[in-house]
Coordinates of C-alpha atoms in Angstrom, one line a residue:
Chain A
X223 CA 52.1 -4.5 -56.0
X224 CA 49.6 -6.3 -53.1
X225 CA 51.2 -9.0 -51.4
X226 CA 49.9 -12.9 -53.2
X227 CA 47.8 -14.0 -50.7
X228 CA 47.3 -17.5 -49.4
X229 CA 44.1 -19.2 -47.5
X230 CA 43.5 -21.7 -45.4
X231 CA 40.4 -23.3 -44.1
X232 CA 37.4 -23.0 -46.3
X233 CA 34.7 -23.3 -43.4
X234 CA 31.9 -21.4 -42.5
X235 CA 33.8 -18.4 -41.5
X236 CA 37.2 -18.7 -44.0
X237 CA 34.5 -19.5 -47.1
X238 CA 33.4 -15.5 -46.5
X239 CA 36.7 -14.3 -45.4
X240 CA 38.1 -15.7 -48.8
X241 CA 35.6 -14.3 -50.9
X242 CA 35.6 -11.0 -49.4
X243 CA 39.5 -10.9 -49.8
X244 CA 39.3 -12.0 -54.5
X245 CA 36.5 -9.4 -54.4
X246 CA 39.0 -7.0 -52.9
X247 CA 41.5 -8.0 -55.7
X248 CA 43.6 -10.2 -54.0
X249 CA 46.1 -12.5 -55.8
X250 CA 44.7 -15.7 -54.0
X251 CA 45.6 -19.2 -53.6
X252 CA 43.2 -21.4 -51.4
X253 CA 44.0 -24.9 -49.5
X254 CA 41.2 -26.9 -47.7
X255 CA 41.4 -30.2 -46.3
X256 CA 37.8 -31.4 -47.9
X257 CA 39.2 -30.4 -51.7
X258 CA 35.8 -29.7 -53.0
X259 CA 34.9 -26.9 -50.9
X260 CA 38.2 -25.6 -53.4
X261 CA 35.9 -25.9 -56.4
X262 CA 34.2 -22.6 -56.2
X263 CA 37.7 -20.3 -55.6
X264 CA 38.9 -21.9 -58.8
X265 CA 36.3 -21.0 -60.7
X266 CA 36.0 -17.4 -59.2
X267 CA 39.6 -17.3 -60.5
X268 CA 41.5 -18.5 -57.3
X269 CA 45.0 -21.1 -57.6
X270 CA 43.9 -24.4 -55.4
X271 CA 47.1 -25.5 -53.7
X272 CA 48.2 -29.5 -53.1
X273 CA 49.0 -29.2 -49.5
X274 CA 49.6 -25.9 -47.0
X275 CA 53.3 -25.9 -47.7
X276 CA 52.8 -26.0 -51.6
X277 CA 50.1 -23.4 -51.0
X278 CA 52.9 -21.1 -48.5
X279 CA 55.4 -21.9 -51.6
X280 CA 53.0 -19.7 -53.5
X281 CA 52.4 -17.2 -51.1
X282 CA 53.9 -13.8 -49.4
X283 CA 50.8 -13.5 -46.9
X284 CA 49.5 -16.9 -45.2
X285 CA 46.3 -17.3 -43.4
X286 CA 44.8 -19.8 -41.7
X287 CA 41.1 -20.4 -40.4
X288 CA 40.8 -23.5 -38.9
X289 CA 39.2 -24.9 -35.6
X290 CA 41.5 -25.6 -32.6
X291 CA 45.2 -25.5 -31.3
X292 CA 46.1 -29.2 -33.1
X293 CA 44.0 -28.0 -36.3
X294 CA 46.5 -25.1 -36.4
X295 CA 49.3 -27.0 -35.0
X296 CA 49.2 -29.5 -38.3
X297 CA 48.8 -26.9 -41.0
X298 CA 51.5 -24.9 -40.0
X299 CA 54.0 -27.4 -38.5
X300 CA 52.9 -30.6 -39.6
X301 CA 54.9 -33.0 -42.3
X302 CA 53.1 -30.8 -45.3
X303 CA 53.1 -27.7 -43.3
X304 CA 53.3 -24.1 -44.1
X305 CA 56.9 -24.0 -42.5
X306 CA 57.9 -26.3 -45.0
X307 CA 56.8 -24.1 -47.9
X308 CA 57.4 -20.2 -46.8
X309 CA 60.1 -18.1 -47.7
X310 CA 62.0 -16.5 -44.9
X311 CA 60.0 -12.7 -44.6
X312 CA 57.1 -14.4 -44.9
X313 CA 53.9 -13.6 -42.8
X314 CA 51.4 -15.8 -41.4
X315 CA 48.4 -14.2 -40.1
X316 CA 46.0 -17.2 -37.7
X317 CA 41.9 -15.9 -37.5
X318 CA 41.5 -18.9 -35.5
X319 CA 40.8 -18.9 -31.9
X320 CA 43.3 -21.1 -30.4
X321 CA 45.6 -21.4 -26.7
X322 CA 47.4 -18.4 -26.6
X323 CA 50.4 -20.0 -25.1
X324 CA 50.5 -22.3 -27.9
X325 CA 50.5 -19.6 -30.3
X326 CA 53.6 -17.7 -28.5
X327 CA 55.3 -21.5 -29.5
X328 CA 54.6 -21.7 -32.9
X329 CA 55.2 -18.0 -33.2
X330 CA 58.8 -18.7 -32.0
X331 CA 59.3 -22.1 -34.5
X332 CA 58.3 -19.6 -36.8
X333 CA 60.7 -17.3 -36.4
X334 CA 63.7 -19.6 -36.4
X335 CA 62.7 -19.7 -40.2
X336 CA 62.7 -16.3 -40.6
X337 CA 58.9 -16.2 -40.7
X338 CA 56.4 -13.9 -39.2
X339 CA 53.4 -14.4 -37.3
X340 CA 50.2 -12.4 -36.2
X341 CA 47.3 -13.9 -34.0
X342 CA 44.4 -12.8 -35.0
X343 CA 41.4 -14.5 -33.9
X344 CA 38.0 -12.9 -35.4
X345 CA 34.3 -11.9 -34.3
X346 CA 31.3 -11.5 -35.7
X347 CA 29.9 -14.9 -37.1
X348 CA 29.2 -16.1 -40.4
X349 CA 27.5 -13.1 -40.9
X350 CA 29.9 -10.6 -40.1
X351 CA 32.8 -13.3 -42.5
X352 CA 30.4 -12.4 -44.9
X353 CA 29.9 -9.0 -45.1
X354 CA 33.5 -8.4 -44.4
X355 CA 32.4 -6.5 -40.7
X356 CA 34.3 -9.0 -37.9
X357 CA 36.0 -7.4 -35.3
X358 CA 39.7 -9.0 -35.2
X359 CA 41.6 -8.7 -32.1
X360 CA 45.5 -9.0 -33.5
X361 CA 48.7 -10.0 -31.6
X362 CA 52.1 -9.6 -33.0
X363 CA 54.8 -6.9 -34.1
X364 CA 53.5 -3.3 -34.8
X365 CA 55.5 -3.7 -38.0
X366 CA 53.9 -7.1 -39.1
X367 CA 50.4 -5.5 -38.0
X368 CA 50.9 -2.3 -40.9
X369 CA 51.8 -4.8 -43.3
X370 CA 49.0 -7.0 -42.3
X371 CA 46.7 -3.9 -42.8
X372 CA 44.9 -4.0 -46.5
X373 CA 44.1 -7.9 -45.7
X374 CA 42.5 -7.2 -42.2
X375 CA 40.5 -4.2 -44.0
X376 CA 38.9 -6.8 -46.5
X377 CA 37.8 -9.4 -44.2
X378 CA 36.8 -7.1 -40.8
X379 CA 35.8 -3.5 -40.1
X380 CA 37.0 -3.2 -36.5
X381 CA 40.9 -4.1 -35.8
X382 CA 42.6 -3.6 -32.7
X383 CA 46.1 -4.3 -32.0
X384 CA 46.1 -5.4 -28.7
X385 CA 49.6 -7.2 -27.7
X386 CA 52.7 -9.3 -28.9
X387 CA 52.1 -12.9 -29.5
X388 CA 49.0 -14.5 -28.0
X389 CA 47.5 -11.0 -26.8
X390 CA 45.0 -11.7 -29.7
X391 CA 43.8 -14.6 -28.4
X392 CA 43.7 -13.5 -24.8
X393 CA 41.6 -10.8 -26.0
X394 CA 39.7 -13.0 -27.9
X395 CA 38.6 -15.4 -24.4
X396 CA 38.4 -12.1 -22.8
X397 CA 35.3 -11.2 -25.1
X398 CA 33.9 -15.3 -24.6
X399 CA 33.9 -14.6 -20.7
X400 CA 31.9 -11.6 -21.1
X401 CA 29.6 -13.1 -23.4
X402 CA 28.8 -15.9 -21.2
X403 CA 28.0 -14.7 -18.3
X404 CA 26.2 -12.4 -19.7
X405 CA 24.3 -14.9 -21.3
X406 CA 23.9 -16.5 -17.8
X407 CA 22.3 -13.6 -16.4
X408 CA 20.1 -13.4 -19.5
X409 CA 18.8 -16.8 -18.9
X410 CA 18.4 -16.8 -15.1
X411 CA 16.4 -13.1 -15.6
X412 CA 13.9 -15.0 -18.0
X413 CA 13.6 -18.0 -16.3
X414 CA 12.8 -15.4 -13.1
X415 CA 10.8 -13.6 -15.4
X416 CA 8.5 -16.4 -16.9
X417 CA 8.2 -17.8 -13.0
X418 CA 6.9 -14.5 -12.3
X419 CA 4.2 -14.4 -14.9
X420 CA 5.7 -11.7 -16.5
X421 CA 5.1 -10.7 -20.0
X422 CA 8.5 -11.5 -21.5
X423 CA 8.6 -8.7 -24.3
X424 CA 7.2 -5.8 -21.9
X425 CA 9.7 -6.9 -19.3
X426 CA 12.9 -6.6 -22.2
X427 CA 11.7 -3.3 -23.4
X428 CA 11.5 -1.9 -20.0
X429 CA 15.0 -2.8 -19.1
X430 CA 16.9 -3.3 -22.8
X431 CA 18.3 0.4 -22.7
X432 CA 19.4 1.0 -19.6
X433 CA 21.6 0.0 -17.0
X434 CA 20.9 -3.9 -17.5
X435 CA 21.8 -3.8 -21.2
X436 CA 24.0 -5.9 -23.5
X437 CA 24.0 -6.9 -27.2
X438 CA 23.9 -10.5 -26.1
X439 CA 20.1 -9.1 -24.4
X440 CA 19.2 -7.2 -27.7
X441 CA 20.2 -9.7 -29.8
X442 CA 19.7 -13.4 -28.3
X443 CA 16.8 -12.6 -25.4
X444 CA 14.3 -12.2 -28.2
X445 CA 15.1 -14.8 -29.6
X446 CA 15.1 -16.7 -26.6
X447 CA 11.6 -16.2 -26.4
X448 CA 10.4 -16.7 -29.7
X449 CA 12.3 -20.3 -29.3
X450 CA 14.6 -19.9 -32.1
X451 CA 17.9 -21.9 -31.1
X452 CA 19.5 -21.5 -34.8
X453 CA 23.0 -20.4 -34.2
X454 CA 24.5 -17.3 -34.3
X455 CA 27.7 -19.2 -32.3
X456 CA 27.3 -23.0 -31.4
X457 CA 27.5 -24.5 -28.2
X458 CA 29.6 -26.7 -29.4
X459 CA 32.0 -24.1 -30.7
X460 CA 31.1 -21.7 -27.6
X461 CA 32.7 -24.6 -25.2
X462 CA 35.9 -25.1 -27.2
X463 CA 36.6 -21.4 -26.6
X464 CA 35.5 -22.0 -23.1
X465 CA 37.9 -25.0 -22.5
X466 CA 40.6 -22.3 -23.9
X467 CA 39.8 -19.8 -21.4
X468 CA 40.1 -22.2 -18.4
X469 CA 42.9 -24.2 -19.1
X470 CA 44.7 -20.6 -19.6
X471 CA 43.1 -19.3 -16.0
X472 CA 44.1 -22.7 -15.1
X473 CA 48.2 -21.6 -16.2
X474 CA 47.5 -18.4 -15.3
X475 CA 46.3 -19.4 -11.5
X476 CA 43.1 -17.4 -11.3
X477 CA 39.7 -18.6 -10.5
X478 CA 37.2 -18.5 -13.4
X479 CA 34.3 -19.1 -11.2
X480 CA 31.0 -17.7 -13.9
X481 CA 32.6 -19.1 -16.7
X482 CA 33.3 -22.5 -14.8
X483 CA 29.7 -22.5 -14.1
X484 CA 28.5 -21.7 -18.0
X485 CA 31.1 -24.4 -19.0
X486 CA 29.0 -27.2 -16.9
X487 CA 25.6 -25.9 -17.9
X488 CA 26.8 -26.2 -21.4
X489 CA 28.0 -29.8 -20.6
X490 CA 24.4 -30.9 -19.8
X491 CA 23.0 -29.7 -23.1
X492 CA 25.9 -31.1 -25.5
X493 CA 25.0 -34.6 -23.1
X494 CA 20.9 -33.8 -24.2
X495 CA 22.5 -33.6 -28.1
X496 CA 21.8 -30.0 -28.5
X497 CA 25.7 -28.5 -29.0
X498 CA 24.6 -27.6 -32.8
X499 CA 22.2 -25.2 -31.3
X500 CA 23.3 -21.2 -30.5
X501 CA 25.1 -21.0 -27.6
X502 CA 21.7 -18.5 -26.3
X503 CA 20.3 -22.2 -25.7
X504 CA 22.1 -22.1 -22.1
X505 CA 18.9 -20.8 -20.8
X506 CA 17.5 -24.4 -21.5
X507 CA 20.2 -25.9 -19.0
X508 CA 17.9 -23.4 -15.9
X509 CA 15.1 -24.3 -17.5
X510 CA 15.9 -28.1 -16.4
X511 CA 16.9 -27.1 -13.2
X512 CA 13.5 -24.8 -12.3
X513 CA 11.1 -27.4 -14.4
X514 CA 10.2 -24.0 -16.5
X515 CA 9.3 -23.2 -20.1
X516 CA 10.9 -19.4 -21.2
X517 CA 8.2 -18.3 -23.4
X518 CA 5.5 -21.2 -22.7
X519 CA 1.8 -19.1 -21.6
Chain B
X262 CA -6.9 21.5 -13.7
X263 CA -3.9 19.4 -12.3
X264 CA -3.9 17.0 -9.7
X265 CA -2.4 17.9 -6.2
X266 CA 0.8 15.6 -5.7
X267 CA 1.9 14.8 -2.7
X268 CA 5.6 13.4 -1.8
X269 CA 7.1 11.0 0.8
X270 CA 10.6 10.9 0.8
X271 CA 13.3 13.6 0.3
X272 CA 16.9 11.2 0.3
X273 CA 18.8 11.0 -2.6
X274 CA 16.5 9.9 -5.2
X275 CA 13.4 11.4 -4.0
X276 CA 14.7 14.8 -3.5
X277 CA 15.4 15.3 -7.1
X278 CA 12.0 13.9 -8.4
X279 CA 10.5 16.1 -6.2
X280 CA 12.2 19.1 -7.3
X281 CA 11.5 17.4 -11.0
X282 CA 7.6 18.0 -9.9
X283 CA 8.1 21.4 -9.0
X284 CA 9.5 22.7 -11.7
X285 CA 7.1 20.9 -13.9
X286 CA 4.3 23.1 -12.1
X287 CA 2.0 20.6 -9.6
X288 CA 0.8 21.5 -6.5
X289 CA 3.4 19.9 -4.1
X290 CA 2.9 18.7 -0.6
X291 CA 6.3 16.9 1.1
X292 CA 6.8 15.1 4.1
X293 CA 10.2 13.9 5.5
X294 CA 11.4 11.6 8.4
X295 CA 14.0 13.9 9.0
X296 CA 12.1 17.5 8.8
X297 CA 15.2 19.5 8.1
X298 CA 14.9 18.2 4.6
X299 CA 11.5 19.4 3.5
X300 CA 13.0 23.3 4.5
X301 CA 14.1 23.8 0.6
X302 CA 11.1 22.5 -0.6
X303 CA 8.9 24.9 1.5
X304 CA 11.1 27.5 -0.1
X305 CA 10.3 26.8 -3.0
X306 CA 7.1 26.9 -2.5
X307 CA 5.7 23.6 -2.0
X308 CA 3.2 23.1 1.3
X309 CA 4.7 20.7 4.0
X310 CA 2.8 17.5 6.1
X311 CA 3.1 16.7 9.6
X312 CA 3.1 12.8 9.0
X313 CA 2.0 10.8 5.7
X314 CA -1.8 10.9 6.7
X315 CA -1.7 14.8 6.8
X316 CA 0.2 14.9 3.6
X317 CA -3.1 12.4 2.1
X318 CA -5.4 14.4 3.4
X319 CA -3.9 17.3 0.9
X320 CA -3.4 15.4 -2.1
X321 CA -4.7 13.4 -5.2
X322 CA -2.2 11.3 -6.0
X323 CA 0.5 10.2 -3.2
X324 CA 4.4 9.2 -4.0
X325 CA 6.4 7.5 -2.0
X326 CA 10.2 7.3 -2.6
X327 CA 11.6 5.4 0.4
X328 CA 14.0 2.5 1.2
X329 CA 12.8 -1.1 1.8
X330 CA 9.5 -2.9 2.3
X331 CA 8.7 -1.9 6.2
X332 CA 9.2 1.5 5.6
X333 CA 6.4 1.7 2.5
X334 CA 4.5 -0.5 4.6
X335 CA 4.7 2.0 7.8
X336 CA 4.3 4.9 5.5
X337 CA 1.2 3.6 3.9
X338 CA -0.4 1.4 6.5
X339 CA 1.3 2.4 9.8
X340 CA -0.3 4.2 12.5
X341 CA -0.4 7.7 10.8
X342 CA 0.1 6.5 7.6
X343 CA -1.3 6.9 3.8
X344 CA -4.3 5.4 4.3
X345 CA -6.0 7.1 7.4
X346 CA -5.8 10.7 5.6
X347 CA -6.4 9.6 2.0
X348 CA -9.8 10.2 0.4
X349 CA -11.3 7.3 -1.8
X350 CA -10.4 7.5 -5.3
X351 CA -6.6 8.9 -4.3
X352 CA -4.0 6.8 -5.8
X353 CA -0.7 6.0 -4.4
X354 CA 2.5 5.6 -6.5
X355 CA 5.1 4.1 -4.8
X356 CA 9.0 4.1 -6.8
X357 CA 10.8 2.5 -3.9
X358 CA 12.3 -0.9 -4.8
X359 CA 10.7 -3.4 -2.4
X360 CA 9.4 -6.9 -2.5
X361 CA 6.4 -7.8 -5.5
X362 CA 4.5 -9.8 -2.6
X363 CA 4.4 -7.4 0.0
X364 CA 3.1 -4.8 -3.1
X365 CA 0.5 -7.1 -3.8
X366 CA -0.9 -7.3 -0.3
X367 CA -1.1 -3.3 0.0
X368 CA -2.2 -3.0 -3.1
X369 CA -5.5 -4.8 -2.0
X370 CA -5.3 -3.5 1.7
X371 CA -5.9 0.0 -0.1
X372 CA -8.2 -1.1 -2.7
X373 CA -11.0 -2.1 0.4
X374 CA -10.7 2.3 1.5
X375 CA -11.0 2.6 -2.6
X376 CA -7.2 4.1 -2.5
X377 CA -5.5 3.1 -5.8
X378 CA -2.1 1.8 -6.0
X379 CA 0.6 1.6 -8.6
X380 CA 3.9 0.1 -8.2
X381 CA 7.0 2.0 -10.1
X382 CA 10.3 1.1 -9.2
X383 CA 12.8 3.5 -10.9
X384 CA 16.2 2.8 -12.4
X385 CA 18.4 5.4 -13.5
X386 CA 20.6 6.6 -10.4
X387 CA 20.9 9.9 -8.8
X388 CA 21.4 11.7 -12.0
X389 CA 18.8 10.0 -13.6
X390 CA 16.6 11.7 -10.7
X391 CA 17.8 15.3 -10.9
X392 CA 17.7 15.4 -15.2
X393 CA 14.2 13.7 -15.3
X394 CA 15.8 11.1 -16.8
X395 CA 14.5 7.9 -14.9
X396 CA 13.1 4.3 -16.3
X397 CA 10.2 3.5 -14.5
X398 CA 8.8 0.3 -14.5
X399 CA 5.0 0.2 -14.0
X400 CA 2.7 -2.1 -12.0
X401 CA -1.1 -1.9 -11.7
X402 CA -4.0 -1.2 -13.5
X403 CA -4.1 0.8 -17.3
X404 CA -6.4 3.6 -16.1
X405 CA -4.7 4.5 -13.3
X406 CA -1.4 4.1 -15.5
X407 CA -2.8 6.9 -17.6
X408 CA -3.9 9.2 -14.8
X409 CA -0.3 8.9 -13.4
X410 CA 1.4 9.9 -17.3
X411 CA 1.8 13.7 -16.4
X412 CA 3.7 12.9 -13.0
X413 CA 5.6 10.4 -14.8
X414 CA 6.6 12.2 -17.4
X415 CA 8.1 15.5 -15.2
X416 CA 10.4 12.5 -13.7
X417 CA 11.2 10.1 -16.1
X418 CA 11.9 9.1 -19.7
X419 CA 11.0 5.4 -20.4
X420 CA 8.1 4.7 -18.7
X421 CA 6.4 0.8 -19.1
X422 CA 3.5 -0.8 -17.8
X423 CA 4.6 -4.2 -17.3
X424 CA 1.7 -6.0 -15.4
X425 CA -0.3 -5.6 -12.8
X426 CA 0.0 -4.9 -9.0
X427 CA 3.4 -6.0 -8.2
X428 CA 4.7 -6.6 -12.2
X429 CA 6.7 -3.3 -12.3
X430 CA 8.6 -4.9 -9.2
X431 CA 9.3 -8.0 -10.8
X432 CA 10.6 -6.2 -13.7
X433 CA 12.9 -3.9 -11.3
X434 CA 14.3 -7.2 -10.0
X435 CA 14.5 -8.9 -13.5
X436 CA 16.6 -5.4 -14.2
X437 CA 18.8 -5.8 -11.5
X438 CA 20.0 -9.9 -11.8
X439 CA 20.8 -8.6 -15.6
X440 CA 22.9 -6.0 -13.8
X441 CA 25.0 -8.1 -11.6
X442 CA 25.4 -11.3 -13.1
X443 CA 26.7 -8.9 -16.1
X444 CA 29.2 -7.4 -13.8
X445 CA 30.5 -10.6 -12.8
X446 CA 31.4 -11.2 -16.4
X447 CA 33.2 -8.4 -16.7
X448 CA 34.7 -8.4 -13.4
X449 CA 36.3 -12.0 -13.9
X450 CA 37.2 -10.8 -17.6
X451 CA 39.2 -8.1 -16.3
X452 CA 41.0 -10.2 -13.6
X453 CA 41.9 -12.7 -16.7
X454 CA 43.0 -9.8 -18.7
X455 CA 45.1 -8.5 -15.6
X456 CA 46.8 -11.9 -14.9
X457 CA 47.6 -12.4 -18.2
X458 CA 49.9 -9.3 -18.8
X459 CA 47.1 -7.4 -21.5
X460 CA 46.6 -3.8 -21.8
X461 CA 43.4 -3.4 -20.3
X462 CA 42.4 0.2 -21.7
X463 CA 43.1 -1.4 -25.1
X464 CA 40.8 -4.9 -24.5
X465 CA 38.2 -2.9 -23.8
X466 CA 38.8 -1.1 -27.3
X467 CA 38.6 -4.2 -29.0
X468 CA 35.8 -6.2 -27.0
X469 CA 32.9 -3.3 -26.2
X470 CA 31.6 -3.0 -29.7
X471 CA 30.4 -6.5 -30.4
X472 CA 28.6 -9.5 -28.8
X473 CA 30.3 -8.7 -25.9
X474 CA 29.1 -5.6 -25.1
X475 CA 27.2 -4.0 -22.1
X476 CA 26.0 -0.7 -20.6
X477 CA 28.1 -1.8 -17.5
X478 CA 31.4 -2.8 -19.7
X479 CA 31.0 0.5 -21.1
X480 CA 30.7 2.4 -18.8
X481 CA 32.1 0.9 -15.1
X482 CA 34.8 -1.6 -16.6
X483 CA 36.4 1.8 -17.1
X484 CA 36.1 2.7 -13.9
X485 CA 37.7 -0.6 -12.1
X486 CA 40.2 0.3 -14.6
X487 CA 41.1 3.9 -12.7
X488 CA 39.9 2.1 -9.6
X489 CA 37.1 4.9 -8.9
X490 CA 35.1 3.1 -6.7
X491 CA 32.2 5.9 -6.6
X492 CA 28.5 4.5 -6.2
X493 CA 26.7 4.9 -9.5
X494 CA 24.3 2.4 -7.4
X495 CA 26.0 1.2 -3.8
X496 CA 26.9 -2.3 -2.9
X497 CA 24.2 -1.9 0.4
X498 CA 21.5 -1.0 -2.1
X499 CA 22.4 -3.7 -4.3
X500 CA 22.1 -6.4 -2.0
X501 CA 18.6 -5.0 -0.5
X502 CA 17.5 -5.2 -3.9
X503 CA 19.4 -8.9 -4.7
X504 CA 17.7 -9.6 -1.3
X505 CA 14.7 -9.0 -2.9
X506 CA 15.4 -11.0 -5.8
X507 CA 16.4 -14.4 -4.1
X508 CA 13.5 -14.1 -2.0
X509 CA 10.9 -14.1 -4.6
X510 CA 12.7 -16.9 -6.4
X511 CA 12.5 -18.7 -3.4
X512 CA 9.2 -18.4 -3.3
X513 CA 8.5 -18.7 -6.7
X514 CA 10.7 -22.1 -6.3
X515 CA 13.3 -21.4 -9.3
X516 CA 17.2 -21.4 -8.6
X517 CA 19.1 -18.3 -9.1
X518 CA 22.6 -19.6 -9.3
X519 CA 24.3 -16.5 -10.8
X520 CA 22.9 -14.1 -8.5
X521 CA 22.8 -15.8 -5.6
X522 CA 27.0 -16.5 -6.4
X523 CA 26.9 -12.4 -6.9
X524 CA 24.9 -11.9 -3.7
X525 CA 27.5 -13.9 -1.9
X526 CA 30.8 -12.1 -3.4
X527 CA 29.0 -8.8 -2.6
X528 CA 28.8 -9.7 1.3
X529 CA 32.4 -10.3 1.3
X530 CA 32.9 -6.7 0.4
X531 CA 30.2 -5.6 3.2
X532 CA 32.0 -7.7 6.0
X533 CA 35.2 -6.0 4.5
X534 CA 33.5 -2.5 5.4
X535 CA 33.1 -1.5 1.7
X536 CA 29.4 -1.4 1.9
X537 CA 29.5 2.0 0.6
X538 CA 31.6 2.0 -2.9
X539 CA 30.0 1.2 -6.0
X540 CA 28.3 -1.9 -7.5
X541 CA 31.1 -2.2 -9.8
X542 CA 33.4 -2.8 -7.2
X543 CA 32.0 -6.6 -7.5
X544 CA 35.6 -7.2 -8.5
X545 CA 37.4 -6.5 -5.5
X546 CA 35.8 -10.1 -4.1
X547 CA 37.3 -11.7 -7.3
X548 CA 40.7 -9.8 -6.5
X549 CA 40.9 -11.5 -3.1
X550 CA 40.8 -15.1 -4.5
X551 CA 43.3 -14.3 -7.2
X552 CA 45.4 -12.2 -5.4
X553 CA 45.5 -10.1 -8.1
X554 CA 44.6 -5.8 -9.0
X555 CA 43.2 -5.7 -11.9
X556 CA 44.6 -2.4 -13.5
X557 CA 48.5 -2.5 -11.4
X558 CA 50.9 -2.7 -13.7

C-alpha cells in the first residue's frame, strides 16, 4: 500500500504539485495557512488538516512548499509544527528553496525524533508544478531518496540525487547563479544590440544555436523584446534565492562577484515597484543606465 | 559558370575554409603572409598570388580571413592591397572579426572603385572551419548577399544577413558578450559548487536541462571539471574580440558592465602567461580570489 501523503503550502507551485500527486492516487491530506485555498482538495476528495502537526499526525510522507528559511522553520518546528505530530520513521520531503545550512539543522532536530528529512527544492515554474515536469534537485539519504521515489515521479520528471542534507539546495543556488548571469549577458547583448541599430530578432536567430546559446536566450530574449515582463519567475522571488546564494558564499568565504552585481540591479527595479515582474526584466535596470529602450524603433 | 574565388589568409580558420572551397569545386587563387602555407593549396591545385592586388586581379569575389582590423585594412587598402588589382563590380567578403566602424569606412572606400563589400564574421571554431560547419553572420547589401550564397554555403551552415555594412560585425560581437558573461555564470557556479563540498559531475546532471542551461555549461563546464584547458576559442582571441566590443560601446555611449568585469578577469590570466588556454579557463581568475580549484577533491 502507497505511503498517506501529507501537503503543505497551497501556493502557486504546491496548488499543482498537490493536484498532480490525488491525480496520481495519492491518499492526501493538505494544510495551508490561508484555509480557503483548502476548499478545492476537499472537494477533489482530499482530508484538510487543523494545523501541520495534526496534518503530520495523519501522515507517513510530509511535504512542505512554502517560501523562505522562517516559512519552513515555523511549519516544521514551530508550536503547531510537524515535529509535534509525526511518528518516528516518518519522512519529510522540503520543495522549498531555502539556506542550505539551515536545512542541515532542522534535518538534525529531525532526527532526534526519529524523523527523516530530504531537501528537495524544485524547478520549472508554475508551469512545470502543473504539468508535473519540474526538475528537483534532492539532498538526503540514498535510502530516504528510493522511498521518496513514486512522490518525486508525480510532481517532476527530472530527479537528481545530488548530496546529503542541504546538497539540494546548494544545487538549487547553483542553477539561480547560472541563470542570472546569464540573464545579465542577455540584457547587456540587447541593450548593445538596440544601440547598435540592430534588428533584434535577426540578431537572436543568428546567434541562438550556437556557441552563445542558453534557454534563458531562447526562452526570455524574445520576450524581452516583444516587452512582455509577465513572470515566468519573479524578481521578487529571483532575489530571495539570490540573498540565499550570498549569504552562503558569504559562509562559504568565496566571492560571488556576477551574482552580487545582478543582486543590485535587481534592487533598483524592486525600488521602481516592478519585483512582480519576471526576473527577464533585469534588462530594464541597463536600460536606466544607457538611457535605451530594448525593442523601441 | 562559377565565379573565380580568391583567398587571403591560410591560419587556422582560413585554411580549412579554403580547402572547404576546393572541394566544393571554385576556381581558387590563395595568397599567404607566410608563403610556405599556400604550398598545399598549389597542390591541390589551386593558382597562387604574389600579394593581395595580384590575387584581385584573378578573381571575382575576394575573401579575406585574417586577424584584427589593421591587417584587413592593409590587405584591402594597403600599398598592394585588394583594391589596386580588383576590377569594378568584384566583391570582397571579409570573415575576420574586426571593428563594425572601421568596416563601414572600407566598405565605402571600395564602393567609390565600384568593389563591393560584405562583412561575415564566422563563429564556429576550428572544427567548425574544416566540416563546413560555420555561423556566419552577414553584413551588407541583399544582392550581393545572394551572389555570395554558393561560397557560403561550401563553408558554413547558418548563414544570416543581419544588416547592412558593418551589421554582421555587430552581431559577431553581440555573440561573443553572450559568450563570456555566460561563462562567468558558470565559472562562479562552479567555484560555489566547489567550496561547498558538491559533486560537481553530478550538479551539472541536475542543472544543464532547464532554465539554466547553456551551449558553454554543456559543453566547457565539463571541461573545467577535467581541468582541460584546450582552446575551443583562446583567451588572446577573446579579448581582441571583447576589445572590439567595449570599444563600440564606448562609442556608441552604453555601459557594458558584465563584459567589461570579464574583459578584466581575462587579462589577469594573460599577465599570468595563460594567454593561450581556452576561453573557458575564465575561471582560473575566479580561483585566485577564492583560493579555491574547482574540481580538487
Amino acid at each position: 500500500m502507497s505511503e498517506r501523503v501529507g501537503f503543505i503550502g497551497l501556493g502557486i507551485m504546491g496548488r499543482g504539485m498537490a493536484r498532480n500527486l490525488l491525480r496520481a492516487g495519492f491518499d492526501l491530506c493538505v494544510w495551508n495557512r490561508t484555509a480557503a485555498k483548502m476548499e478545492e482538495f476537499a472537494k477533489a476528495g482530499a482530508r484538510t488538516a487543523a494545523d501541520p502537526a495534526d496534518l503530520a499526525a495523519q501522515s507517513d510522507i510530509i511535504i512542505t512548499c512554502v517560501s523562505d528559511t522562517p516559512d519552513v522553520e515555523e511549519v516544521l518546528l514551530g508550536e503547531r509544527g510537524v515535529i509535534h505530530g509525526a511518528q518516528p520513521g516518518a519522512l519529510v520531503i522540503d520543495t522549498s528553496t531555502i539556506s542550505p545550512q539551515a536545512t542541515k539543522v532542522m534535518a538534525a532536530r529531525l532526527a532526534e525524533r526519529g524523523i527523516h528529512m530530504l531537501d528537495a527544492p524544485i524547478s520549472g515554474g508554475s508551469e512545470g508544478a502543473e504539468q508535473g515536469t519540474l526538475s528537483i534537485m534532492v539532498g538526503g539519504d540514498a535510502e530516504q531518496v528510493a522511498r521518496a521515489m513514486p512522490v518525486f515521479r508525480a510532481i517532476g520528471k527530472t530527479i537528481t540525487h545530488v548530496g546529503g542534507h542541504g546538497a539540494g539546495q546548494m544545487v538549487k543556488l547553483v542553477n539561480q547563479i547560472l541563470v542570472v548571469v546569464t540573464m545579465l549577458g542577455i540584457s547587456e547583448a540587447l541593450v548593445f544590440a538596440q544601440a547598435g541599430g540592430l534588428d533584434l530578432e535577426k540578431t537572436l536567430q543568428a546567434v541562438s544555436g550556437g556557441a552563445a546559446g542558453s534557454w534563458m536566450l531562447t526562452h526570455r530574449a524574445p520576450q524581452v523584446i516583444r516587452r512582455d515582463w509577465r513572470p515566468g519567475f519573479t524578481i521578487d522571488l529571483q532575489q530571495k534565492d539570490l540573498r540565499l546564494v550570498l549569504e552562503a558564499a558569504d559562509q562559504l568565504g568565496v566571492p560571488a562577484l556576477g551574482t552580487g552585481l545582478v543582486f543590485n540591479l535587481y534592487r533598483v527595479l524592486q525600488r521602481a515597484g516592478l519585483g512582480h515582474e519576471g526576473n527577464h526584466a533585469l534588462v530594464k535596470a541597463l536600460e536606466r543606465l544607457a538611457g535605451i529602450t530594448v525593442g523601441e524603433r
